Each structure stands twice: as C-alpha cells, then as structure tokens.
Tab-separated table of C-alpha atoms in Angstrom:
chain	number	residue	atom	x	y	z
A	1	MET	CA	31.253	4.100	77.060
A	2	ALA	CA	29.681	2.708	73.830
A	3	PRO	CA	25.921	1.803	74.012
A	4	ILE	CA	25.085	-1.828	74.390
A	5	VAL	CA	23.429	-3.161	71.211
A	6	SER	CA	21.555	-6.435	71.497
A	7	ILE	CA	20.391	-8.685	68.754
A	8	GLU	CA	16.850	-8.440	69.885
A	9	GLY	CA	16.985	-4.572	69.684
A	10	VAL	CA	18.401	-4.627	66.099
A	11	ALA	CA	15.676	-7.124	65.026
A	12	ASN	CA	13.007	-4.982	66.419
A	13	ALA	CA	14.399	-1.855	64.829
A	14	LEU	CA	14.645	-3.661	61.482
A	15	ARG	CA	11.082	-4.946	61.902
A	16	ASP	CA	9.844	-1.457	62.604
A	17	ALA	CA	11.564	-0.224	59.416
A	18	CYS	CA	10.960	-2.920	56.956
A	19	GLY	CA	8.180	-5.001	58.490
A	20	THR	CA	8.072	-8.702	59.380
A	21	ASP	CA	9.082	-9.802	55.858
A	22	ALA	CA	12.068	-7.584	55.253
A	23	SER	CA	13.414	-7.434	51.670
A	24	ILE	CA	17.079	-7.397	50.673
A	25	THR	CA	16.844	-3.756	49.646
A	26	CYS	CA	15.373	-2.600	52.905
A	27	ARG	CA	17.811	-4.626	54.993
A	28	THR	CA	20.756	-3.331	52.945
A	29	VAL	CA	19.736	0.341	53.288
A	30	TYR	CA	19.029	-0.021	57.098
A	31	ASN	CA	22.393	-1.681	57.707
A	32	VAL	CA	24.194	1.043	55.885
A	33	THR	CA	22.262	4.102	57.167
A	34	HIS	CA	20.665	2.766	60.415
A	35	SER	CA	17.614	4.959	59.445
A	36	ASN	CA	14.093	3.688	59.560
A	37	TYR	CA	12.957	6.450	57.210
A	38	LEU	CA	15.477	5.648	54.512
A	39	ALA	CA	14.963	1.954	54.868
A	40	SER	CA	11.174	2.144	54.437
A	41	GLY	CA	11.484	4.697	51.659
A	42	ALA	CA	13.907	2.328	49.772
A	43	GLU	CA	11.405	-0.443	50.135
A	44	VAL	CA	8.724	1.675	48.571
A	45	PHE	CA	10.665	3.398	45.837
A	46	LEU	CA	13.324	0.807	45.049
A	47	GLY	CA	12.289	-2.593	46.274
A	48	THR	CA	8.874	-2.971	44.689
A	49	PRO	CA	9.865	-1.385	41.278
A	50	VAL	CA	12.990	-3.548	41.120
A	51	LYS	CA	10.852	-6.649	41.769
A	52	ILE	CA	8.446	-5.633	39.001
A	53	VAL	CA	11.180	-5.077	36.559
A	54	LEU	CA	12.762	-8.416	37.477
A	55	ILE	CA	9.455	-10.211	37.053
A	56	LEU	CA	8.858	-8.643	33.644
A	57	LEU	CA	12.442	-9.320	32.582
A	58	ILE	CA	12.150	-13.023	33.702
A	59	ALA	CA	8.841	-13.294	31.769
A	60	ALA	CA	10.451	-11.806	28.669
A	61	VAL	CA	13.302	-14.074	28.731
A	62	VAL	CA	11.104	-17.156	29.168
A	63	ARG	CA	8.875	-16.070	26.419
A	64	ALA	CA	11.817	-15.506	24.100
A	65	LEU	CA	13.196	-18.947	24.840
A	66	LEU	CA	9.841	-20.690	24.198
A	67	HIS	CA	9.275	-18.717	20.970
A	68	ARG	CA	12.771	-19.667	19.795
A	69	PHE	CA	11.959	-23.355	20.439
A	70	ILE	CA	8.622	-23.048	18.660
A	71	ARG	CA	10.228	-21.387	15.635
A	72	ARG	CA	12.905	-24.057	15.384
A	73	ALA	CA	10.308	-26.845	15.664
A	74	THR	CA	8.046	-25.263	13.067
A	75	GLY	CA	11.066	-24.707	10.809
A	76	ARG	CA	11.906	-28.397	10.987
A	77	ALA	CA	8.217	-29.153	10.214
A	78	ALA	CA	8.245	-26.811	7.258
A	79	SER	CA	11.398	-28.539	5.802
A	80	GLY	CA	9.877	-32.052	6.390
A	81	ARG	CA	12.184	-32.879	9.325
A	82	SER	CA	9.851	-32.362	12.208
A	83	GLY	CA	10.297	-34.014	15.573
A	84	GLY	CA	9.522	-33.657	19.277
A	85	PRO	CA	6.150	-32.283	20.191
A	86	LEU	CA	5.471	-31.437	16.467
A	87	ARG	CA	6.083	-34.930	15.226
A	88	GLY	CA	2.593	-35.172	14.024
A	89	LEU	CA	3.280	-32.459	11.446
A	90	ARG	CA	5.551	-34.563	9.236
A	91	SER	CA	5.531	-33.890	5.560
A	92	ASN	CA	3.583	-37.023	4.782
A	93	THR	CA	0.897	-35.978	7.286
A	94	LEU	CA	0.783	-32.381	6.095
A	95	LEU	CA	0.967	-32.933	2.392
A	96	GLY	CA	0.659	-36.538	1.431
A	97	ALA	CA	3.002	-38.591	-0.594
A	98	PHE	CA	2.276	-37.112	-4.003
A	99	GLY	CA	2.020	-33.726	-5.653
A	100	ASP	CA	3.908	-30.827	-7.177
A	101	PRO	CA	7.009	-30.237	-4.881
A	102	THR	CA	6.688	-26.427	-5.116
A	103	VAL	CA	3.050	-26.452	-4.228
A	104	LEU	CA	3.595	-28.957	-1.451
A	105	LEU	CA	6.475	-27.099	0.062
A	106	GLU	CA	4.486	-23.936	0.117
A	107	ARG	CA	1.631	-25.639	1.842
A	108	ARG	CA	3.932	-27.296	4.356
A	109	ARG	CA	5.382	-23.853	5.083
A	110	GLN	CA	1.865	-22.396	5.560
A	111	ARG	CA	0.817	-25.134	7.905
A	112	ALA	CA	3.941	-24.831	10.025
A	113	GLY	CA	3.650	-21.051	10.170
A	114	THR	CA	0.010	-21.152	11.203
A	115	VAL	CA	0.584	-23.724	13.975
A	116	GLY	CA	3.725	-21.810	15.134
A	117	SER	CA	1.784	-18.469	15.304
A	118	LEU	CA	-0.899	-20.169	17.349
A	119	LEU	CA	1.534	-21.765	19.832
A	120	ARG	CA	3.450	-18.450	20.160
A	121	SER	CA	0.239	-16.570	20.956
A	122	VAL	CA	-0.795	-19.037	23.534
A	123	THR	CA	2.575	-19.100	25.269
A	124	SER	CA	2.646	-15.205	25.331
A	125	ILE	CA	-0.784	-15.039	26.908
A	126	ILE	CA	0.047	-17.597	29.558
A	127	ILE	CA	3.439	-16.143	30.494
A	128	PHE	CA	2.397	-12.534	30.716
A	129	GLY	CA	-0.811	-13.517	32.467
A	130	LEU	CA	1.165	-15.243	35.286
A	131	ALA	CA	3.630	-12.167	35.381
A	132	PHE	CA	0.690	-9.780	35.787
A	133	LEU	CA	-0.715	-11.748	38.787
A	134	THR	CA	2.681	-11.871	40.385
A	135	ILE	CA	3.147	-8.161	40.052
A	136	LEU	CA	-0.304	-7.531	41.622
A	137	GLY	CA	0.849	-9.685	44.563
A	138	GLU	CA	3.974	-7.724	44.943
A	139	ILE	CA	2.041	-4.471	44.970
A	140	GLY	CA	0.016	-5.746	47.872
A	141	LEU	CA	-3.290	-6.584	46.401
A	142	ASN	CA	-5.141	-9.666	47.634
A	143	LEU	CA	-5.296	-12.069	44.627
A	144	ALA	CA	-8.044	-14.312	46.080
A	145	PRO	CA	-10.931	-11.968	45.162
A	146	ILE	CA	-9.404	-11.225	41.742
A	147	VAL	CA	-8.986	-14.829	40.902
A	148	ALA	CA	-12.468	-15.590	42.058
A	149	SER	CA	-13.961	-12.762	40.006
A	150	ALA	CA	-12.008	-13.804	36.895
A	151	GLY	CA	-13.359	-17.310	37.279
A	152	VAL	CA	-16.874	-16.092	37.569
A	153	LEU	CA	-16.425	-13.655	34.687
A	154	GLY	CA	-14.847	-16.441	32.587
A	155	ILE	CA	-17.955	-18.723	33.246
A	156	ALA	CA	-20.223	-15.930	32.227
A	157	VAL	CA	-18.419	-15.129	29.117
A	158	GLY	CA	-18.277	-18.876	28.306
A	159	PHE	CA	-22.015	-19.147	28.541
A	160	GLY	CA	-22.599	-15.922	26.643
A	161	ALA	CA	-20.125	-16.639	23.853
A	162	GLN	CA	-20.601	-20.365	23.339
A	163	ASN	CA	-20.451	-19.946	19.545
A	164	LEU	CA	-17.245	-17.999	19.735
A	165	VAL	CA	-15.649	-20.635	22.054
A	166	ARG	CA	-16.854	-23.391	19.740
A	167	ASP	CA	-15.344	-21.624	16.640
A	168	PHE	CA	-12.016	-21.185	18.409
A	169	LEU	CA	-11.885	-24.821	19.513
A	170	SER	CA	-12.939	-26.112	16.017
A	171	GLY	CA	-10.348	-23.972	14.410
A	172	THR	CA	-7.542	-25.091	16.722
A	173	PHE	CA	-8.274	-28.789	16.137
A	174	MET	CA	-8.656	-28.154	12.464
A	175	LEU	CA	-5.194	-26.670	12.261
A	176	LEU	CA	-3.587	-29.259	14.554
A	177	GLU	CA	-5.197	-32.146	12.575
A	178	ASP	CA	-4.464	-30.646	9.187
A	179	GLN	CA	-7.974	-31.003	7.920
A	180	TYR	CA	-7.606	-28.350	5.243
A	181	GLY	CA	-5.543	-25.190	4.579
A	182	VAL	CA	-4.992	-22.295	2.163
A	183	GLY	CA	-5.181	-23.478	-1.479
A	184	ASP	CA	-7.285	-26.596	-0.885
A	185	VAL	CA	-10.598	-27.225	-2.616
A	186	ILE	CA	-13.051	-28.387	0.064
A	187	ASP	CA	-16.741	-29.106	0.388
A	188	VAL	CA	-18.304	-28.010	3.655
A	189	GLY	CA	-21.892	-28.904	2.811
A	190	PRO	CA	-23.724	-25.835	1.609
A	191	VAL	CA	-20.777	-24.412	-0.374
A	192	SER	CA	-17.695	-25.766	-2.108
A	193	GLY	CA	-14.640	-23.854	-3.325
A	194	THR	CA	-11.034	-22.895	-2.848
A	195	VAL	CA	-9.768	-21.964	0.708
A	196	GLU	CA	-8.294	-18.428	0.609
A	197	ALA	CA	-7.856	-17.799	4.283
A	198	VAL	CA	-7.977	-19.697	7.503
A	199	SER	CA	-8.186	-18.453	11.053
A	200	LEU	CA	-9.262	-19.844	14.433
A	201	ARG	CA	-12.725	-18.375	14.020
A	202	MET	CA	-13.464	-18.149	10.276
A	203	THR	CA	-12.675	-19.944	7.017
A	204	ARG	CA	-12.890	-17.992	3.745
A	205	LEU	CA	-13.859	-19.855	0.547
A	206	ARG	CA	-14.258	-18.711	-3.066
A	207	ASP	CA	-16.494	-20.840	-5.258
A	208	VAL	CA	-16.077	-21.468	-9.043
A	209	GLU	CA	-18.303	-18.424	-9.808
A	210	GLY	CA	-15.954	-16.147	-7.876
A	211	THR	CA	-18.328	-15.687	-4.871
A	212	VAL	CA	-16.525	-15.352	-1.490
A	213	TRP	CA	-18.048	-17.288	1.394
A	214	TYR	CA	-17.231	-16.762	5.055
A	215	VAL	CA	-18.010	-19.883	7.062
A	216	ARG	CA	-17.527	-20.066	10.865
A	217	ASN	CA	-15.443	-22.958	11.971
A	218	GLY	CA	-17.986	-24.019	14.626
A	219	GLU	CA	-20.665	-24.456	11.951
A	220	ILE	CA	-18.503	-26.898	9.864
A	221	THR	CA	-19.763	-30.400	10.777
A	222	ARG	CA	-18.226	-32.209	7.864
A	223	VAL	CA	-15.365	-31.378	5.527
A	224	GLY	CA	-14.582	-32.967	2.023
A	225	ASN	CA	-11.080	-32.232	0.976
A	226	LYS	CA	-10.638	-32.721	-2.821
A	227	SER	CA	-6.921	-31.801	-2.910
A	228	GLN	CA	-5.211	-33.811	-0.102
A	229	GLN	CA	-2.658	-36.469	-0.992
A	230	TRP	CA	-4.138	-37.500	-4.279
A	231	ALA	CA	-7.237	-37.313	-6.427
A	232	ARG	CA	-8.990	-39.360	-9.114
A	233	ALA	CA	-10.520	-38.351	-12.480
A	234	VAL	CA	-13.651	-40.487	-13.068
A	235	LEU	CA	-15.345	-40.462	-16.521
A	236	ASP	CA	-18.588	-42.359	-17.477
A	237	VAL	CA	-18.923	-42.842	-21.217
A	238	PRO	CA	-22.545	-43.517	-22.333
A	239	LEU	CA	-22.995	-46.015	-25.158
A	240	ASP	CA	-25.875	-47.625	-27.057
A	241	TYR	CA	-26.578	-51.394	-26.850
A	242	ASP	CA	-25.585	-51.735	-30.432
A	243	THR	CA	-21.944	-51.052	-29.479
A	244	GLU	CA	-19.954	-54.123	-28.389
A	245	VAL	CA	-18.661	-53.811	-24.862
A	246	ALA	CA	-15.305	-55.499	-25.601
A	247	ALA	CA	-14.534	-53.290	-28.494
A	248	ALA	CA	-15.526	-50.176	-26.640
A	249	LYS	CA	-13.309	-51.184	-23.634
A	250	ARG	CA	-10.297	-51.730	-25.998
A	251	ILE	CA	-10.702	-48.160	-27.375
A	252	LEU	CA	-11.041	-46.711	-23.886
A	253	VAL	CA	-7.964	-48.416	-22.652
A	254	THR	CA	-5.898	-47.380	-25.594
A	255	THR	CA	-7.036	-43.848	-25.291
A	256	ALA	CA	-6.275	-43.645	-21.491
A	257	ASP	CA	-2.761	-45.215	-22.022
A	258	GLU	CA	-1.930	-42.710	-24.701
A	259	LEU	CA	-2.873	-39.966	-22.288
A	260	TRP	CA	-0.730	-41.529	-19.590
A	261	LYS	CA	2.295	-41.814	-21.863
A	262	ASP	CA	1.954	-38.227	-23.136
A	263	ASP	CA	4.885	-36.137	-21.746
A	264	LYS	CA	2.566	-33.312	-21.112
A	265	TRP	CA	0.271	-35.200	-18.909
A	266	ALA	CA	2.441	-38.095	-17.501
A	267	SER	CA	3.708	-35.839	-14.523
A	268	LEU	CA	0.055	-35.281	-13.521
A	269	ILE	CA	-1.014	-39.011	-13.519
A	270	LEU	CA	0.211	-41.087	-10.661
A	271	SER	CA	-0.706	-44.616	-11.777
A	272	GLU	CA	-1.870	-46.585	-14.741
A	273	PRO	CA	-5.428	-45.728	-15.885
A	274	GLU	CA	-8.064	-48.270	-15.240
A	275	VAL	CA	-11.229	-49.045	-17.166
A	276	TRP	CA	-13.522	-50.530	-14.532
A	277	GLY	CA	-16.159	-51.788	-17.033
A	278	MET	CA	-19.868	-51.439	-17.214
A	279	GLU	CA	-21.163	-48.969	-14.623
A	280	THR	CA	-24.941	-48.643	-15.354
A	281	MET	CA	-27.473	-50.177	-17.523
A	282	THR	CA	-30.668	-48.451	-18.543
A	283	ALA	CA	-33.374	-48.705	-21.161
A	284	ASP	CA	-31.502	-46.398	-23.382
A	285	GLY	CA	-28.026	-47.902	-23.158
A	286	TYR	CA	-25.115	-48.514	-20.731
A	287	THR	CA	-22.045	-46.655	-19.500
A	288	LEU	CA	-18.380	-47.599	-19.168
A	289	ARG	CA	-16.280	-46.053	-16.397
A	290	ILE	CA	-12.683	-44.885	-16.624
A	291	ALA	CA	-10.703	-44.004	-13.477
A	292	ILE	CA	-7.281	-42.144	-13.453
A	293	LYS	CA	-5.335	-41.414	-10.292
A	294	THR	CA	-3.907	-37.899	-10.446
A	295	GLN	CA	-2.135	-35.291	-8.373
A	296	PRO	CA	-4.221	-33.056	-6.134
A	297	LEU	CA	-6.195	-30.371	-7.853
A	298	LYS	CA	-5.375	-31.959	-11.310
A	299	GLN	CA	-8.222	-34.313	-11.639
A	300	TRP	CA	-10.404	-31.713	-13.540
A	301	ASP	CA	-7.695	-30.944	-16.086
A	302	VAL	CA	-7.064	-34.654	-16.744
A	303	ALA	CA	-10.801	-35.403	-16.991
A	304	ARG	CA	-11.239	-32.613	-19.625
A	305	GLU	CA	-8.481	-33.878	-21.714
A	306	LEU	CA	-9.666	-37.408	-21.365
A	307	ARG	CA	-13.210	-36.489	-22.573
A	308	GLU	CA	-11.718	-34.859	-25.711
A	309	ARG	CA	-9.603	-37.823	-26.593
A	310	VAL	CA	-12.354	-40.376	-25.867
A	311	ARG	CA	-14.769	-38.507	-28.097
A	312	SER	CA	-12.258	-38.307	-30.901
A	313	SER	CA	-11.292	-42.025	-30.580
A	314	LEU	CA	-14.891	-43.210	-30.611
A	315	SER	CA	-15.683	-41.034	-33.727
A	316	THR	CA	-12.681	-42.548	-35.514
A	317	ALA	CA	-13.843	-45.983	-34.689
A	318	GLY	CA	-17.352	-45.195	-35.937
A	319	ILE	CA	-18.968	-45.504	-32.541
A	320	ASP	CA	-21.633	-42.978	-31.502
A	321	LEU	CA	-22.092	-41.889	-27.953
A	322	GLY	CA	-25.357	-43.044	-26.422
A	323	THR	CA	-28.317	-40.608	-26.531
A	324	VAL	CA	-30.790	-40.243	-23.681
A	325	GLN	CA	-34.306	-40.680	-24.922
A	326	ARG	CA	-37.132	-39.087	-23.123
A	327	SER	CA	-40.821	-39.864	-23.473
A	328	GLU	CA	-43.341	-36.984	-23.301
A	329	VAL	CA	-46.991	-37.605	-22.273
A	330	VAL	CA	-49.464	-34.899	-23.256
A	331	MET	CA	-52.811	-34.806	-21.419
A	332	VAL	CA	-55.566	-33.347	-23.452
A	333	ASP	CA	-58.828	-32.220	-21.742
A	334	ASP	CA	-61.558	-32.723	-24.447
A	335	ASP	CA	-64.476	-32.523	-22.101
A	336	ASP	CA	-65.551	-29.144	-23.604
A	337	ASP	CA	-65.258	-30.523	-27.152
A	338	ARG	CA	-67.571	-33.482	-26.686
A	339	PRO	CA	-70.843	-31.601	-26.741
A	340	ALA	CA	-69.953	-29.809	-29.864
A	341	GLU	CA	-68.895	-32.960	-31.624
A	342	ALA	CA	-72.059	-34.676	-30.519
A	343	GLU	CA	-74.063	-31.727	-31.762
A	344	ASP	CA	-72.297	-31.746	-35.091
A	345	GLU	CA	-72.979	-35.520	-35.597
A	346	THR	CA	-76.639	-35.533	-34.455
A	347	GLY	CA	-77.675	-31.927	-35.223
A	348	GLY	CA	-78.438	-31.179	-31.610
A	349	VAL	CA	-77.358	-31.898	-28.038
A	350	PRO	CA	-78.070	-35.512	-26.897
A	351	SER	CA	-80.941	-35.908	-24.521
A	352	GLN	CA	-80.229	-36.744	-20.866
A	353	PRO	CA	-83.174	-38.228	-19.063
A	354	GLY	CA	-83.916	-36.666	-15.669
A	355	GLY	CA	-85.508	-38.352	-12.663
A	356	ALA	CA	-86.172	-38.233	-9.090
A	357	GLY	CA	-82.811	-39.660	-8.322
A	358	GLN	CA	-81.048	-36.467	-9.452
A	359	GLY	CA	-79.554	-34.143	-6.782
A	360	ALA	CA	-81.347	-30.866	-6.032
A	361	GLY	CA	-78.225	-28.883	-7.189
A	362	GLU	CA	-78.050	-30.661	-10.505
A	363	GLN	CA	-79.944	-29.322	-13.544
A	364	SER	CA	-80.912	-31.710	-16.285
A	365	ALA	CA	-80.088	-30.859	-19.841
A	366	PRO	CA	-83.107	-29.854	-21.899
A	367	ARG	CA	-84.726	-32.403	-24.130
A	368	LEU	CA	-84.678	-31.723	-27.790
A	369	ASP	CA	-86.608	-33.779	-30.315
A	370	PRO	CA	-84.942	-34.430	-33.564
A	371	PRO	CA	-85.945	-32.026	-36.343
A	372	ALA	CA	-88.762	-33.098	-38.635
A	373	SER	CA	-87.894	-33.856	-42.198
A	374	ALA	CA	-90.051	-31.173	-43.698
A	375	PRO	CA	-93.382	-29.547	-42.934
A	376	SER	CA	-96.178	-30.603	-45.356
A	377	SER	CA	-98.095	-27.359	-45.146
A	378	ALA	CA	-98.477	-24.154	-43.304
A	379	GLY	CA	-101.268	-25.709	-41.132
A	380	ALA	CA	-98.939	-28.359	-40.000
A	381	ALA	CA	-96.276	-25.733	-38.920
A	382	SER	CA	-98.866	-23.775	-36.924
A	383	ALA	CA	-100.116	-26.918	-35.359
A	384	GLY	CA	-96.569	-27.848	-34.301
A	385	ALA	CA	-96.061	-24.388	-32.816
A	386	SER	CA	-99.362	-24.618	-30.735
A	387	SER	CA	-98.396	-28.066	-29.568
A	388	ALA	CA	-95.088	-26.696	-28.381
A	389	GLY	CA	-96.816	-24.016	-26.380
A	390	ALA	CA	-99.166	-26.577	-24.705
A	391	SER	CA	-96.576	-29.147	-23.776
A	392	ALA	CA	-92.910	-28.363	-23.086
A	393	GLY	CA	-90.567	-30.566	-25.150
A	394	SER	CA	-93.414	-32.379	-27.161
A	395	GLY	CA	-93.554	-30.053	-30.183
A	396	GLY	CA	-92.479	-31.608	-33.468
A	397	GLY	CA	-91.427	-28.596	-35.638
A	398	PRO	CA	-88.109	-26.841	-36.055
A	399	GLY	CA	-89.498	-23.720	-34.402
A	400	GLY	CA	-90.171	-25.679	-31.178
A	401	GLY	CA	-86.731	-27.208	-31.198
A	402	ALA	CA	-85.179	-23.792	-31.720
A	403	GLY	CA	-87.182	-22.257	-28.929
A	404	SER	CA	-86.133	-24.967	-26.496
A	405	ARG	CA	-82.538	-24.466	-27.326
C-alpha cells in the first residue's frame, strides 16, 4: 500500500528544508526532488544570487530610464524648447533676450549639460544606494544598526565638513538658478574676471591680467554678472565751463548716432544711444554722460570706439576736453633759519630775558650786548676786558661779546 501523505506533513517538510519564508526556487526544487538537502542548497546557491542579480538588473533599468528622461529634457532645454520639470531653464531664462546667437546657443548647451550631469549623478547615487541596502537585506544582515550607524556618521561628517556641504549647496543653487556660467564676466567681491570652469564646489576665474583665481562657492556672498542678457557702455566726457552745454550735447548725440548707424557696430548696439546730460559739476568743470545699450560682453569694445569718436568730434569742433586742476600746498619749516636771519640783521642773536618764571629744564639764551662802535684807545679795550671778567654779560667791548658767544 502507498504511504499516506498529509498536507501538514508536506508543510512541515517544506518548512524544514526552506524555512518559514520559502522562496520560489526552494519550493520548486523540493517539489521536483523531494530532497531537503537539494532544496536548501538551491536556496543558498541559486535563490540569493538570483535575487541579487534581479535587484541589480531592476536598478540598472530604472537608472537607464531616468537618465534617458533627463537627457531628453536637457536636450529640449538646450534647444530652447524646455518643458516639464526643467521649465525654468527656458532660453530666455538661461540666456536673455539679446546676444550673439552662436554664443548664446553654446551657453544654453553648457547650462543644460551641467544641470543634466548633476541630475544624472544624483539619481544614480539614490538608485544604487537603495539597491545596495536591499541586497544587504537579502543576504540576511540586519539593516537597523547599519541605517542608524549611517545616520550618526552622516551627522558627524556634516558637522566636520560644514564648508564642503555649504559649497555643494551653493553650487547646486547657482546652477539651478543660472546665476553665472562658463564664459561670463562676473564680480564676486575680491576678484573679477571671466569664468573658465564651474563645479559644485569651486569656480575658476581668470582676471584681465591673466591670473587664475579659484573661489569656493560657499564663500561667494554676492555675484555681479556683467554679461547676462544685455550690457551698457557708459562714458563721462569732461568739459570746461567755457564750453556751451547745448553745443556739446549736439556733438555727442551726432557722434553716438553715427556709431549706431555704422554697419560694423550696429549689430552690437541694441537700442538708440542716449545722452543723459550733465552728470557732475566741480570747480574745474562739468561732465556729460552718454549711455549705449549693447550686447553682453561688448560694452567695452563699444566704449573704446565711442571714446575715439568723441575725441575726434570735439577736436574738429574746436572744443577741448576739461582738465583737472590740482592745488599743491608746500609746508616750509623755517624755524632753523630765523636765528641766522636775525643774526645777519642785528649782527648777533637777539636777547631773551630770563626770569624766575622759566622752567627748570629750559635754558635761557645768553645775553649779548651790541658791539661798540670803535675803541678809543688801548686802555679802553683793557678796561672793557676787565669789566667783562668782573660781571658776566656787562662788558662793552668786542672781545667780551665774542667770549660770551
């Protein structure tokens, strides 16, 4: 007779072979072979590796789909047809309404490529991080201590690398908000120059002298972008008060209009030049200001050409540019010369009376009597000499005066 097989017995046998949570692989092998050894071996050597492979395959497929979506979205942004989550990267936001189409297209492409690279990196880290945690769970490791340790480690790294985290956050928002990019001329406070490279942590600038500056994104508190959307060339022309304001304004308006109508410069100027009028008034003269709206990064070229034309037009009209006059004050200390001058005029040093009111540290100047006109005889000279020896400062001869000096 065939042995009696109960459902409870089969369940117990399957539980002994594959455990309480039997996988499909273990159940299939046990149903085919009815062997606990083969079923448990299949679970170890086939079930877990197959699950890991499936997890990695699913993660790779999801990552590929997200990357494809990001590439398509950034491609539309690069061509000026952005939409969806990247709607904020439209061409007018990235580049402005004016500028050289070739330069603007290249800048748009760089912006879209940078943002797309950032999004692809973030999605790859998130997807494979989740896949790694899932694989650890399939192996049998307890994820609770790992997650807790990772949280504590993340907090410690966050406190220890605050500057690095701040640099990354500043760089991320800088790229998403399109504050500046490669090719822009910016002023970040201490330095100003052309942006050569931008990353999440660092911005590389090159100034007009060719010096390369590396500025951390977290240290940038303000940014002045001189090449976004449009620029303006501003020129202040100094003039003397002898020059009539109306005549000078007519000459400046004519010169600026000629520059605007020139075929070589018309493509760089976006609107009609404006002469705003008198800007400053000083004791030396006044200045008239000219403003011309130009394409980005072209304001310096237009300003140089405008200076040359204004100088030529004023010279042709017989108007000289104003000169800055400077007053120079020279301080001469003649204290040392006064005693010599007084001595030359009087033939000696002027007397300064001394008294009890003088301080102890001050020494009174010696008294010198004026020289006598001429001694009458040799006896008078000897009498004067003896008198100088008896009373200091009371002798009347030249010998006494010389001795006192």
